[in-house]
Coordinates of C-alpha atoms and ligand atoms in Angstrom, one line a residue:
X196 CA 13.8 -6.8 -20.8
X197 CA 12.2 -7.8 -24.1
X198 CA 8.7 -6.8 -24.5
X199 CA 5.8 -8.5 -23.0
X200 CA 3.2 -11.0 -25.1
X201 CA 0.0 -9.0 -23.1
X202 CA -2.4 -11.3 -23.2
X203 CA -0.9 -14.3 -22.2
X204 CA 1.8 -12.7 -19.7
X205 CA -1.7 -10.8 -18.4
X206 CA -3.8 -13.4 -18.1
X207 CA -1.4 -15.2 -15.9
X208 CA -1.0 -12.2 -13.6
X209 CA -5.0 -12.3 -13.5
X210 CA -5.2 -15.7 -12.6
X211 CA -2.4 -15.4 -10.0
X212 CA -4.1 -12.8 -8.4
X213 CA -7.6 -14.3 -9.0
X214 CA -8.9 -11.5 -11.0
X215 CA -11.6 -13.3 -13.2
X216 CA -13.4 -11.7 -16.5
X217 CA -16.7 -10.7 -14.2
X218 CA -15.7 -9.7 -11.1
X219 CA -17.9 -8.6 -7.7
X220 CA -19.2 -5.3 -7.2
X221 CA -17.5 -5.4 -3.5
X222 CA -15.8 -8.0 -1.6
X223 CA -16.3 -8.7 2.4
X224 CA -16.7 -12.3 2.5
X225 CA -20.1 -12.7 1.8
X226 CA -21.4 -12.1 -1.7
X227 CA -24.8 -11.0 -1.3
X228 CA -27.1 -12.5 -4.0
X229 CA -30.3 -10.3 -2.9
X230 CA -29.5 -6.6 -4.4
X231 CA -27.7 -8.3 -7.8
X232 CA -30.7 -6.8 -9.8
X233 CA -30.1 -3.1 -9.1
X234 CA -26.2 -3.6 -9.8
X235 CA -24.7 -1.8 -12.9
X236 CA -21.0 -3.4 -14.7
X237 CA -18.5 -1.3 -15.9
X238 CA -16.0 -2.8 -18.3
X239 CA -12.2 -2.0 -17.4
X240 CA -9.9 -1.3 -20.6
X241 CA -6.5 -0.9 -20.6
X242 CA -4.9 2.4 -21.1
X243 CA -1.9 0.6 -22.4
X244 CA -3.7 -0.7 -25.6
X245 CA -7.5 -0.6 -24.7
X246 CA -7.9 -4.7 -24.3
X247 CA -10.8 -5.4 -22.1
X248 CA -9.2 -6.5 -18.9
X249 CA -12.4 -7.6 -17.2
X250 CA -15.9 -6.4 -16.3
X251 CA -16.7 -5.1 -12.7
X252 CA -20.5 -4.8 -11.3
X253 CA -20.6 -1.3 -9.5
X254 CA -22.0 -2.0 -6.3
X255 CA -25.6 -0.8 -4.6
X256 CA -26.8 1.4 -2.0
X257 CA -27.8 -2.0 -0.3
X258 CA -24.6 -3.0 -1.1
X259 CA -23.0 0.0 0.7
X260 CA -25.4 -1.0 3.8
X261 CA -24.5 -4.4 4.0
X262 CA -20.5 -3.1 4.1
X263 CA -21.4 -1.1 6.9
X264 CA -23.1 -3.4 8.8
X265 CA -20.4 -6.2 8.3
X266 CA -17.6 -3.3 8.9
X267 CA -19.5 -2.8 12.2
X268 CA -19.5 -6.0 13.4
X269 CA -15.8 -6.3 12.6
X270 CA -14.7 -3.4 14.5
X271 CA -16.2 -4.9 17.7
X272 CA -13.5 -7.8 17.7
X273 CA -11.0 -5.6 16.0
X274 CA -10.4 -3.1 18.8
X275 CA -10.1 -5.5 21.6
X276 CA -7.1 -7.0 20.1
X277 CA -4.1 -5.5 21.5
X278 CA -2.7 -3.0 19.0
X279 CA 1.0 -5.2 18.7
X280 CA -1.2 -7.8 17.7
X281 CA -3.1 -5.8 15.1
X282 CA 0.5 -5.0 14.2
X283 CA 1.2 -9.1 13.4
X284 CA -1.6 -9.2 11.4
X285 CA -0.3 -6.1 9.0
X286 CA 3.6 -7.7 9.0
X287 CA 1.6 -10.7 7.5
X288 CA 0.0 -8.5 4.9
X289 CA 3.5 -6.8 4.1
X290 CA 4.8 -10.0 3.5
X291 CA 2.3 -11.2 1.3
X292 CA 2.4 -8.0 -0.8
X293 CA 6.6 -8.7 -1.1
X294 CA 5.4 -11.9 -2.2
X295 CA 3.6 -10.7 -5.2
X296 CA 5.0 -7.8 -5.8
X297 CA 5.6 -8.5 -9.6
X298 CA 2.4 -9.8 -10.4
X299 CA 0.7 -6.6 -8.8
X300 CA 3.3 -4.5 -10.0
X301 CA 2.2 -5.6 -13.2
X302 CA -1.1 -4.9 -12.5
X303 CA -0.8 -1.8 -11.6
X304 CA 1.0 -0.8 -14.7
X305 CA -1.4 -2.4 -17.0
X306 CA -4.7 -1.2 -15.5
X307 CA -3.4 2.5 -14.7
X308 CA -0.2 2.5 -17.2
X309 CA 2.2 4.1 -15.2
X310 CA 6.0 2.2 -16.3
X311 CA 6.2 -1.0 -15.0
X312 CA 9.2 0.3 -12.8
X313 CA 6.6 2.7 -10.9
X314 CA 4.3 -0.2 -10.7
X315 CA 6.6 -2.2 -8.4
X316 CA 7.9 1.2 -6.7
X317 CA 3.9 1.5 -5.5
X318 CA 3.6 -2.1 -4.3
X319 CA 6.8 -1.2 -2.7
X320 CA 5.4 1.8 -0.9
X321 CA 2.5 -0.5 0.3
X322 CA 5.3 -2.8 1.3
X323 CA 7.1 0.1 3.4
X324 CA 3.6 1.2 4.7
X325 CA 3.0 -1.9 6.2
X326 CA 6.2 -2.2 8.3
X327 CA 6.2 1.5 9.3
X328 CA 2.3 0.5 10.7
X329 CA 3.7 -2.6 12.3
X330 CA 6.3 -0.4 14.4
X331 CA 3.7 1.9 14.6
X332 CA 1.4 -0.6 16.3
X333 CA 4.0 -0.3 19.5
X334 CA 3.5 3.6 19.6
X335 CA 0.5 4.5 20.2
X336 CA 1.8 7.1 22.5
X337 CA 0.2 9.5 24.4
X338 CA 1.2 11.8 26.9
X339 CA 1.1 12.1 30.9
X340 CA 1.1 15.2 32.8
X341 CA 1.6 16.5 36.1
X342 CA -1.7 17.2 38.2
X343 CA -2.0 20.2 40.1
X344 CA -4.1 18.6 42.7
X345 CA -2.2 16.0 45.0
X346 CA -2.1 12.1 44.1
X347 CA -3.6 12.7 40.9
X348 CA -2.4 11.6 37.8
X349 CA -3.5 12.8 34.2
X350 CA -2.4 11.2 30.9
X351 CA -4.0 10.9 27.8
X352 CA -4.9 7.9 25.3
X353 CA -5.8 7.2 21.5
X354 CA -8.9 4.8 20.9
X355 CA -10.0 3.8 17.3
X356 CA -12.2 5.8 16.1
X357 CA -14.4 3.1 14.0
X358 CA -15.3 2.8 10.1
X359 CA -12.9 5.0 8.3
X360 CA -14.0 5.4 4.7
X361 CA -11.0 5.6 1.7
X362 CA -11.5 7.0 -1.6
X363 CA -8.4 6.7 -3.4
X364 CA -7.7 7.5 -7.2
X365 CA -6.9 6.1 -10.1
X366 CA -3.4 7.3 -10.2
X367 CA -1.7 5.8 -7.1
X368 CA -4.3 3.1 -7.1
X369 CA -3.2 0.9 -4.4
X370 CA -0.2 2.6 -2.3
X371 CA -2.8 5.6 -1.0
X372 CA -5.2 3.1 0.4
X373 CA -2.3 1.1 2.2
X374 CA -1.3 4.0 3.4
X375 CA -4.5 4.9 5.0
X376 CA -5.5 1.5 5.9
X377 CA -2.6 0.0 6.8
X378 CA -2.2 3.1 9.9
X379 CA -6.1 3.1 10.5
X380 CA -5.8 -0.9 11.1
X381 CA -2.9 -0.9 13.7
X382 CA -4.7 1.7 15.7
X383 CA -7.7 -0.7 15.5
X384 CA -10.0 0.6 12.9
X385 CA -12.1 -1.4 10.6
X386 CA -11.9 0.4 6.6
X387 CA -14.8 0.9 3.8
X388 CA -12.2 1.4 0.7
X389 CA -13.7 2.8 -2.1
X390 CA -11.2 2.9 -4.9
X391 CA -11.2 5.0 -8.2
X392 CA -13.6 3.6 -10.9
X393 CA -11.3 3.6 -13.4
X394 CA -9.1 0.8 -11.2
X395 CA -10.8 -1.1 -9.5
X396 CA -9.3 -4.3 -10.4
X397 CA -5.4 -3.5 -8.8
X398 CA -8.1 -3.0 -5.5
X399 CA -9.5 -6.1 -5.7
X400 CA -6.4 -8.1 -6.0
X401 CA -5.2 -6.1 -2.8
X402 CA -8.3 -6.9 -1.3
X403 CA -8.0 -10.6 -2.3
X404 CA -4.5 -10.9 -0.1
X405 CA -5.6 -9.4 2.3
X406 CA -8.9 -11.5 2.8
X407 CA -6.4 -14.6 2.7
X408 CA -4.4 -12.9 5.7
X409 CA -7.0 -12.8 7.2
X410 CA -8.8 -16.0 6.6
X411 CA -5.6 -17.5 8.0
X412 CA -5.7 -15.7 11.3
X413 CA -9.1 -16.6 11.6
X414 CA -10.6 -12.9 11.5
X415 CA -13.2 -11.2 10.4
X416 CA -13.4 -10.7 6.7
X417 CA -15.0 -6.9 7.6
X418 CA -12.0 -5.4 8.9
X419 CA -10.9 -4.6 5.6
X420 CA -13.5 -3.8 3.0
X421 CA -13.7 -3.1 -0.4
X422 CA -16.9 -1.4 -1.9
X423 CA -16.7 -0.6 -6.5
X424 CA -18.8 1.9 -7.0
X425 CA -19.5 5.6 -8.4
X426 CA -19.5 8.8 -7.1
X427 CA -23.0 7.8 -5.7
X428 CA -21.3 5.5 -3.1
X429 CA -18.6 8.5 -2.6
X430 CA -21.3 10.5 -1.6
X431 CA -23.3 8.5 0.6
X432 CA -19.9 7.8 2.5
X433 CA -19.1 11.8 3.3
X434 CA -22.5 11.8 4.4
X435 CA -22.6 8.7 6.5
X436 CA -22.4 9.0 10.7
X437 CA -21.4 5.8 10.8
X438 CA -18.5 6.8 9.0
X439 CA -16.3 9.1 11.7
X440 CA -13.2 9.6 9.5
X441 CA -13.5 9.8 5.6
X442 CA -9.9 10.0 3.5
X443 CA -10.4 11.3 0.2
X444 CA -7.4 11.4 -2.6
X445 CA -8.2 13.1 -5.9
X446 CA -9.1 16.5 -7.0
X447 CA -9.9 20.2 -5.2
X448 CA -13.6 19.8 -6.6
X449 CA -14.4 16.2 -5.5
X450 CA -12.5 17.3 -2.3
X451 CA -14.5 20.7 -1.8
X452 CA -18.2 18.3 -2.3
X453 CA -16.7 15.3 0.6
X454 CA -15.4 18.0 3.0
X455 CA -18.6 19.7 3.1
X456 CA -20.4 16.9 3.6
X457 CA -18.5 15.5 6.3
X458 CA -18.2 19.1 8.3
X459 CA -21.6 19.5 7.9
X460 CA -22.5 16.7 10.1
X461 CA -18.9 17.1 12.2
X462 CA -17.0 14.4 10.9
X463 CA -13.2 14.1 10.2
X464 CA -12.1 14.4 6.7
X465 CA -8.7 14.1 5.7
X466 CA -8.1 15.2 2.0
X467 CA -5.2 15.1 0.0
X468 CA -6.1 17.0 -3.1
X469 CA -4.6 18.8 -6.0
X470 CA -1.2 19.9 -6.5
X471 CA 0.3 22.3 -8.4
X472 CA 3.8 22.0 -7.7
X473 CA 6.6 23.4 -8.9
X474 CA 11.3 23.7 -8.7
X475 CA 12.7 26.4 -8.4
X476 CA 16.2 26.8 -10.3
X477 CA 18.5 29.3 -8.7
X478 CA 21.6 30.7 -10.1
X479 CA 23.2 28.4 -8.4
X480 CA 21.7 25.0 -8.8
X481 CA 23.4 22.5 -10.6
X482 CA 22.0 21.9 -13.8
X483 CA 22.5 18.6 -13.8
X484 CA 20.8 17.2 -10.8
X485 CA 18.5 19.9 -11.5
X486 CA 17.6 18.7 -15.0
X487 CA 17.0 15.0 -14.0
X488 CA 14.8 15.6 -11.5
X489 CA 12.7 18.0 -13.2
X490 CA 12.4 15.6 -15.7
X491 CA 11.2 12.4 -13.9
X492 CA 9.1 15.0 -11.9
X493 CA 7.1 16.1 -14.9
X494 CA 6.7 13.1 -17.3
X495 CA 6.9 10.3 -14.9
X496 CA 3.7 8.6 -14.3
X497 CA 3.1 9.8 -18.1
X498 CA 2.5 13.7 -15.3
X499 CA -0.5 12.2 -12.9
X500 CA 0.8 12.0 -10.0
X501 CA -0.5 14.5 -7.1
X502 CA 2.8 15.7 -7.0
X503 CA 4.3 16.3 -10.6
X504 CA 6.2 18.5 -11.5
X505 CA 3.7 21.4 -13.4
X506 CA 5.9 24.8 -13.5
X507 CA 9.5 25.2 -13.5
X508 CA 10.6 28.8 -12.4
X509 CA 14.2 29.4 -13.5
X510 CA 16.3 32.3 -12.8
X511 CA 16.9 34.3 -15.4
X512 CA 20.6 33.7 -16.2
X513 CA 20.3 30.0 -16.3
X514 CA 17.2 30.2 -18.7
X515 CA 18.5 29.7 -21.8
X516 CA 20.8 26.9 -20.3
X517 CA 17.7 25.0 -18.8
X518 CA 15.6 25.5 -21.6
X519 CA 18.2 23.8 -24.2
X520 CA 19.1 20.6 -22.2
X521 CA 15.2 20.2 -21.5
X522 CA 15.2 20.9 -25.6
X523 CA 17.8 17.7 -26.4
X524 CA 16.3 15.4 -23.4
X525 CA 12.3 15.6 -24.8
X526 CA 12.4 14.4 -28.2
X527 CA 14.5 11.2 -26.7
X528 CA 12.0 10.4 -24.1
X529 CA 10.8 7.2 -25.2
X530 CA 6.9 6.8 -25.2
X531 CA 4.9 3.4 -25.6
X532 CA 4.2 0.3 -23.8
X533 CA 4.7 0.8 -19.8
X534 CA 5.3 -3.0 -19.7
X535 CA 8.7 -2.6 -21.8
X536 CA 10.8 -1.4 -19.8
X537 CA 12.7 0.8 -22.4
X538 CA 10.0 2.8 -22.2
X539 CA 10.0 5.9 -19.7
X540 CA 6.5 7.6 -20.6
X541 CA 3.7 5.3 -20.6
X542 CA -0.2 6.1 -21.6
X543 CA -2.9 8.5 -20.1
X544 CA -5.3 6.9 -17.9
X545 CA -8.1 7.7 -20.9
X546 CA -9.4 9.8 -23.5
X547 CA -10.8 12.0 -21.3
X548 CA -7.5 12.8 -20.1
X549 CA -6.1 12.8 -23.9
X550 CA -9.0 15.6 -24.2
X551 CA -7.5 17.7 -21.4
X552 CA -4.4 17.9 -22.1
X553 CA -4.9 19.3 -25.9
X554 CA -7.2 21.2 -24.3
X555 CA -4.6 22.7 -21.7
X556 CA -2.1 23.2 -24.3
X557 CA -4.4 25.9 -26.1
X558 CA -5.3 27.5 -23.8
X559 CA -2.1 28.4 -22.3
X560 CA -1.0 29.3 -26.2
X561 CA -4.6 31.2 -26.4
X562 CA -2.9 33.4 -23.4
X563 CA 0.1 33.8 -25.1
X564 CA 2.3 30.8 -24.2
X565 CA 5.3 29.3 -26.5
X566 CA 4.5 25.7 -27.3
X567 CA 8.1 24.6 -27.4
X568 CA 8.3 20.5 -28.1
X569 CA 5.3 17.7 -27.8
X570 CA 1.7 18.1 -27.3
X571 CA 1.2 15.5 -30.1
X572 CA -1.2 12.7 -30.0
X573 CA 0.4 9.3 -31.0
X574 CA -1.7 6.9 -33.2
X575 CA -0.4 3.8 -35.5
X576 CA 2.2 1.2 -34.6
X577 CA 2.8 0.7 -31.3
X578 CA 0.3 2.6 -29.6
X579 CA -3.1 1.2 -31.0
X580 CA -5.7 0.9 -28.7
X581 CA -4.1 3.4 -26.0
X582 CA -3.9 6.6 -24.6
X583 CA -0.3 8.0 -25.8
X584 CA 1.0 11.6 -25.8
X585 CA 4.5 13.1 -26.2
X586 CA 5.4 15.5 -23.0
X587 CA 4.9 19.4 -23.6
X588 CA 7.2 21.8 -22.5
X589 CA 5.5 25.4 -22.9
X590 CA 6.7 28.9 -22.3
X591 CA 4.5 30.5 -20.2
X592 CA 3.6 32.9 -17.3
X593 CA 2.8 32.2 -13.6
X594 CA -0.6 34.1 -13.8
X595 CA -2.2 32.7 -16.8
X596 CA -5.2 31.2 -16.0
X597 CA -4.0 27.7 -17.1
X598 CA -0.9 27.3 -15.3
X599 CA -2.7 28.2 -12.1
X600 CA -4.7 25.3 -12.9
X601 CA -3.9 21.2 -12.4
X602 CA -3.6 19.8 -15.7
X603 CA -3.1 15.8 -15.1
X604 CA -0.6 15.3 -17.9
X605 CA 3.2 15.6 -18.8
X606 CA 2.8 20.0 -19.3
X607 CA 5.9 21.5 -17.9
X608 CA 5.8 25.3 -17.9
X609 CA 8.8 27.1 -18.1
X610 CA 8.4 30.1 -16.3
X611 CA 11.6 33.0 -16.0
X612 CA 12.4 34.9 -13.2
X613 CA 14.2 37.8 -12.1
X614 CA 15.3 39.2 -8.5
X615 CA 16.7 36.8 -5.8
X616 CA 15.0 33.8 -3.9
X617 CA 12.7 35.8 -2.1
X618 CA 11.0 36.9 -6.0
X619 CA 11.2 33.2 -6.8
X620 CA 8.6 31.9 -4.0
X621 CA 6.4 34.7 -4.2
X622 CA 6.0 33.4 -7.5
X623 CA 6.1 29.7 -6.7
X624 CA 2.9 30.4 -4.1
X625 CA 1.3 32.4 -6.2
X626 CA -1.2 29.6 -6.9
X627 CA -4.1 28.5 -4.9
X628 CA -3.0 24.8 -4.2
X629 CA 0.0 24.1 -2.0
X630 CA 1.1 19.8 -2.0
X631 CA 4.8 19.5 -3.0
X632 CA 8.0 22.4 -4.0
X633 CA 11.5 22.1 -4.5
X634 CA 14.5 24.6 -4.5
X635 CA 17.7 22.9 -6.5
X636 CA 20.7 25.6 -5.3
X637 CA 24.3 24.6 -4.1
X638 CA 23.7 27.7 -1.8
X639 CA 22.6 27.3 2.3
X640 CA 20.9 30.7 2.2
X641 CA 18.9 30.2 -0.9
X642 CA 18.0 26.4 0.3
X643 CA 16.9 27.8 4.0
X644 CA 15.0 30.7 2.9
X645 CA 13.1 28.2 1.0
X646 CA 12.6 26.1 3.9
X647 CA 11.5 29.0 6.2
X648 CA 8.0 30.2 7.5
X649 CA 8.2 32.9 4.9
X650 CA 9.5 30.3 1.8
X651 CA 7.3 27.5 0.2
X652 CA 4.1 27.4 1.8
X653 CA 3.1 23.7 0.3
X654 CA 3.3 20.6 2.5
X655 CA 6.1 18.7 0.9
X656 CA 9.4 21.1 0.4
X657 CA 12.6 19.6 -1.0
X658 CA 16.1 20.6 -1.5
X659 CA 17.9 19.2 -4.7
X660 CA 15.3 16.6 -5.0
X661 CA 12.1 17.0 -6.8
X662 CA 8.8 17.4 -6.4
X663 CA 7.4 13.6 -6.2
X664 CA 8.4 10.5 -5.6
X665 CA 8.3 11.4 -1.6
X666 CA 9.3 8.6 0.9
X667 CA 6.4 7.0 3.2
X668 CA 8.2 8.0 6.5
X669 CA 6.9 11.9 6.3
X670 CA 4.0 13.1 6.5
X671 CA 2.1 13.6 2.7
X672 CA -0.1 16.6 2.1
X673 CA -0.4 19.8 1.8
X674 CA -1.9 23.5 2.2
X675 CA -4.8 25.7 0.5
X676 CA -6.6 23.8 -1.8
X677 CA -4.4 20.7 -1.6
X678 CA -7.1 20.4 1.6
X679 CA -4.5 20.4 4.6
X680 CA -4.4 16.4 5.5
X681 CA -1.5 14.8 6.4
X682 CA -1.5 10.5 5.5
X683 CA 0.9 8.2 5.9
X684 CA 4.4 9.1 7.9
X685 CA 5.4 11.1 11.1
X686 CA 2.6 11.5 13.1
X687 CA -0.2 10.7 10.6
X688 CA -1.5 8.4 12.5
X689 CA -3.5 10.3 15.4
X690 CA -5.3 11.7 12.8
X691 CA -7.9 7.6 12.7
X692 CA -7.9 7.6 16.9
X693 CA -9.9 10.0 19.0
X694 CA -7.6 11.2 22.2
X695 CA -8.8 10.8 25.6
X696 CA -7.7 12.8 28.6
X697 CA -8.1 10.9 31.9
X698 CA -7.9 12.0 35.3
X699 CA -7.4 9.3 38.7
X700 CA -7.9 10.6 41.8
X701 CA -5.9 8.1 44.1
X702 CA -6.4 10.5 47.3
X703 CA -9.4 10.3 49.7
X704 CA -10.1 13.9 49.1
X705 CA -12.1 15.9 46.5
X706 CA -9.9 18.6 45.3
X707 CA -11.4 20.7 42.7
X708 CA -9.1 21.9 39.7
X709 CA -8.7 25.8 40.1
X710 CA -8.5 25.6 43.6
X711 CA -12.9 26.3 43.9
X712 CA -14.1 26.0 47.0
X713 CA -17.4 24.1 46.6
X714 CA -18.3 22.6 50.2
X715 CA -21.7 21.0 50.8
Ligands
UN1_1052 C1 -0.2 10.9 -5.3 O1 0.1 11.3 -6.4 O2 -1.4 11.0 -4.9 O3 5.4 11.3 -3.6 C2 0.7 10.2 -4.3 C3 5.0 10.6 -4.6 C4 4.4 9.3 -4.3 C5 3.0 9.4 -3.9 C6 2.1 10.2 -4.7 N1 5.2 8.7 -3.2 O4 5.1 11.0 -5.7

């Protein structure tokens, strides 16, 4: 595919998904004309080449009332409609989303930068999120049990719980909130999405299909809502009572401040935080597979994903090995425009993120790492205007203080290790966060010691596959300071309905449980 004429190419994707240059601070239906005065606007540049892609108002704390309050009101019709019929309303939703899967795909790319081939794969987990919630919708199951009194009968039942609040981030800016949503909306729950500053745009167009979906079925508007705001609006959500479950994706310390705030008045959080994950390559991996996966794991999505690939612990008699091919496949890796699809890296999200990665990369050669290829920043042709870098592979240690930490850029740290498996995961959970691991090996009892309650202790544990790129069906999260929720998948889904254990007596008699007497 020849590479793309931006503005034009973009501006028809805008218009297609009815992005205009000024766009609302939050969408429910009703635009509310009273608070515009308090409302700030925050420009929204490309990554790719900085263009201004159009100019967002951040919404008010009356805004945020006024989303309650509609959310509310929504949830009241919302519930009553039998959960396979919730389910229709999300297969609609799915299909809409195939149906402009480029365009957003595009979208995606261009406001976050990720390749243009990981900006359809993320419409496509929406996509897949969707139809897993519409079987889902038919399985709402709870258990029945066996009374010990006679002609009773016990069982127990999920109920929505009510508002659940989203805070997704930049770098998976839409597939994380269908994930949450699309599972919280089939067990009849109405949603308060509050999606990463820095891409709020990719959230509005979701938001804009899914109001037509709606519109069509001739439901309320509030079911799903979007709210653009700062951390203010974060904050007031973790606090909020009206708001039972809060979902928050993004890092440890933003984490830490919403689970606080949301035990402290007894709420459910469910956080999917930092990662710092890393492959282990055995003696008896093959290189190969090994190689490609460690690759895609640690430069794809230009190294922001939750679950890229950050240390790399080889055994000691493959080093060398590793540490060549990784040598010839770096310099090739071709960085630029995520919108050309020769390109594999694309941008940082911004400068900020430019700033943390040199940042990262002398600190770990401060404590005594070997800066081995990359780390540059790329100016002049081709890159004006954005955030490029070329991927780093560094020679490091497990303990330094900056490979314990989660660096959001392409830094792969080689790490050596001696001894057998059991040496290589002490190492690997040596670390205080705990999302995603992999083992590559060709041998069972290296691959199941992994596996076992005494191997990997992150959420997400692979055998020759990588560390990201997970599928929706399992549950996503992790351990530690990854903050222990589990979205998407399995059983994610009891996690937005409150369980209810009911009792019928069908005798004449009053049996007490525990066989008390208690006559009057
Ligand atoms: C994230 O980075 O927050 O497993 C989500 C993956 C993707 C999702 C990542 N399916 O890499």
């Amino acid at each position: 595919m020849e590479t793309m004429t931006l503005t034009q190419d973009m501006q028809e994707v805008l218009n297609t998904l009815g992005i205009q240059s000024v766009n609302p601070a939050y969408s429910t239906g009703q635009k509310s004309g009273s608070t515009d005065g308090e409302r700030t606007t925050r420009d929204i540049h490309s990554p790719v080449d900085g263009s201004l892609i159009a100019t967002v108002q951040m919404a008010s704390v009356a805004d945020y009332d006024q989303v309650i309050e509609q959310a509310q009101k929504a949830f009241k019709t919302w519930r009553m409609m039998p959960a396979p019929q919730r389910g229709e309303i999300v297969r609609q939703i799915g299909n809409r989303l195939r149906q402009y899967k480029e365009p957003l795909g595009k979208l995606v790319t261009y406001e976050m930068g990720k390749i243009y081939q990981e900006g359809l794969g993320e419409v496509q987990e929406m996509i897949d999120i969707c139809d897993f919630a519409v079987g889902q919708s038919r399985q709402l199951y709870g258990f029945t049990m066996h009374s010990e009194r006679p002609q009773h009968r016990m069982y127990d039942q999920y109920h929505p719980l009510g508002i659940i609040g989203i805070i997704s981030a930049f770098n998976f800016p839409v597939a994380v909130w269908a994930w949450n949503a699309m599972l919280a909306a089939v067990c009849g729950n109405v949603c308060i999405w509050k999606p990463s500053e820095k891409t709020p745009l990719t959230a509005l167009a979701c938001q804009k299909i899914v109001a037509e979906v709606l519109k069509e079925n001739d439901l309320p508007e509030g079911i799903f809502n979007l709210i653009i705001g700062d951390a203010e609006i974060g904050s007031k959500m973790a606090h909020d009572r009206r708001v039972p479950l809060v979902s928050a994706t993004g890092s440890t310390r933003m984490g830490k401040k919403v689970g606080e705030a949301v035990g402290a008045r007894l709420g459910r959080s469910l956080l999917e935080l930092g990662g710092n994950n890393a492959i282990i390559i055995t003696e008896h991996a093959d290189p190969e597979m090994a190689i490609r996966a460690t690759v895609f794991g640690a430069v794809g999505t230009c190294g922001q994903r939750c679950t890229s690939t950050r240390r790399l612990l080889i055994h000691e008699s493959r080093y060398d090995e590793i540490k060549e091919r990784l040598l010839k496949i770096y310099p090739t890796l071709s960085i630029g425009n995520p919108l050309d699809e020769k390109n594999l890296v694309g941008p940082l999200i911004d400068q900020d993120a430019v700033n943390s990665f040199k940042n990262a990369l002398q600190k770990a050669q401060e404590e005594g790492g070997k800066l081995l290829v990359g780390g540059e920043v790329l100016s002049g042709e081709g890159y004006e205007g954005g955030n490029y870098v070329t991927p780093a592979l560094v020679e490091a240690e497990n303990y330094y203080e900056i490979v314990q930490e989660e660096t959001f850029a392409p830094i792969l740290y080689l790490i050596k290790y001696q001894g057998d498996v059991h040496d290589a995961v002490a190492t690997h959970n040596a670390v205080s966060q705990g999302l995603s691991s992999a083992i590559f090996t060709t041998n069972i009892l290296e691959a199941e010691a992994f596996l076992s309650q005494r191997g990997s202790d992150c959420g997400i544990a692979n055998v020759n596959i990588g560390t990201s790129g997970a599928e929706i069906g399992g549950a996503f999260g992790g351990e530690k300071d990854t903050g222990g929720g589990r979205e998407s998948g399995s059983d994610a889904w009891k996690v937005y309905m409150r369980r209810q254990t009911n009792t019928i007596n069908y005798s004449t008699e009053l049996p007490l449980a525990q066989g008390i007497k208690f006559d009057i």
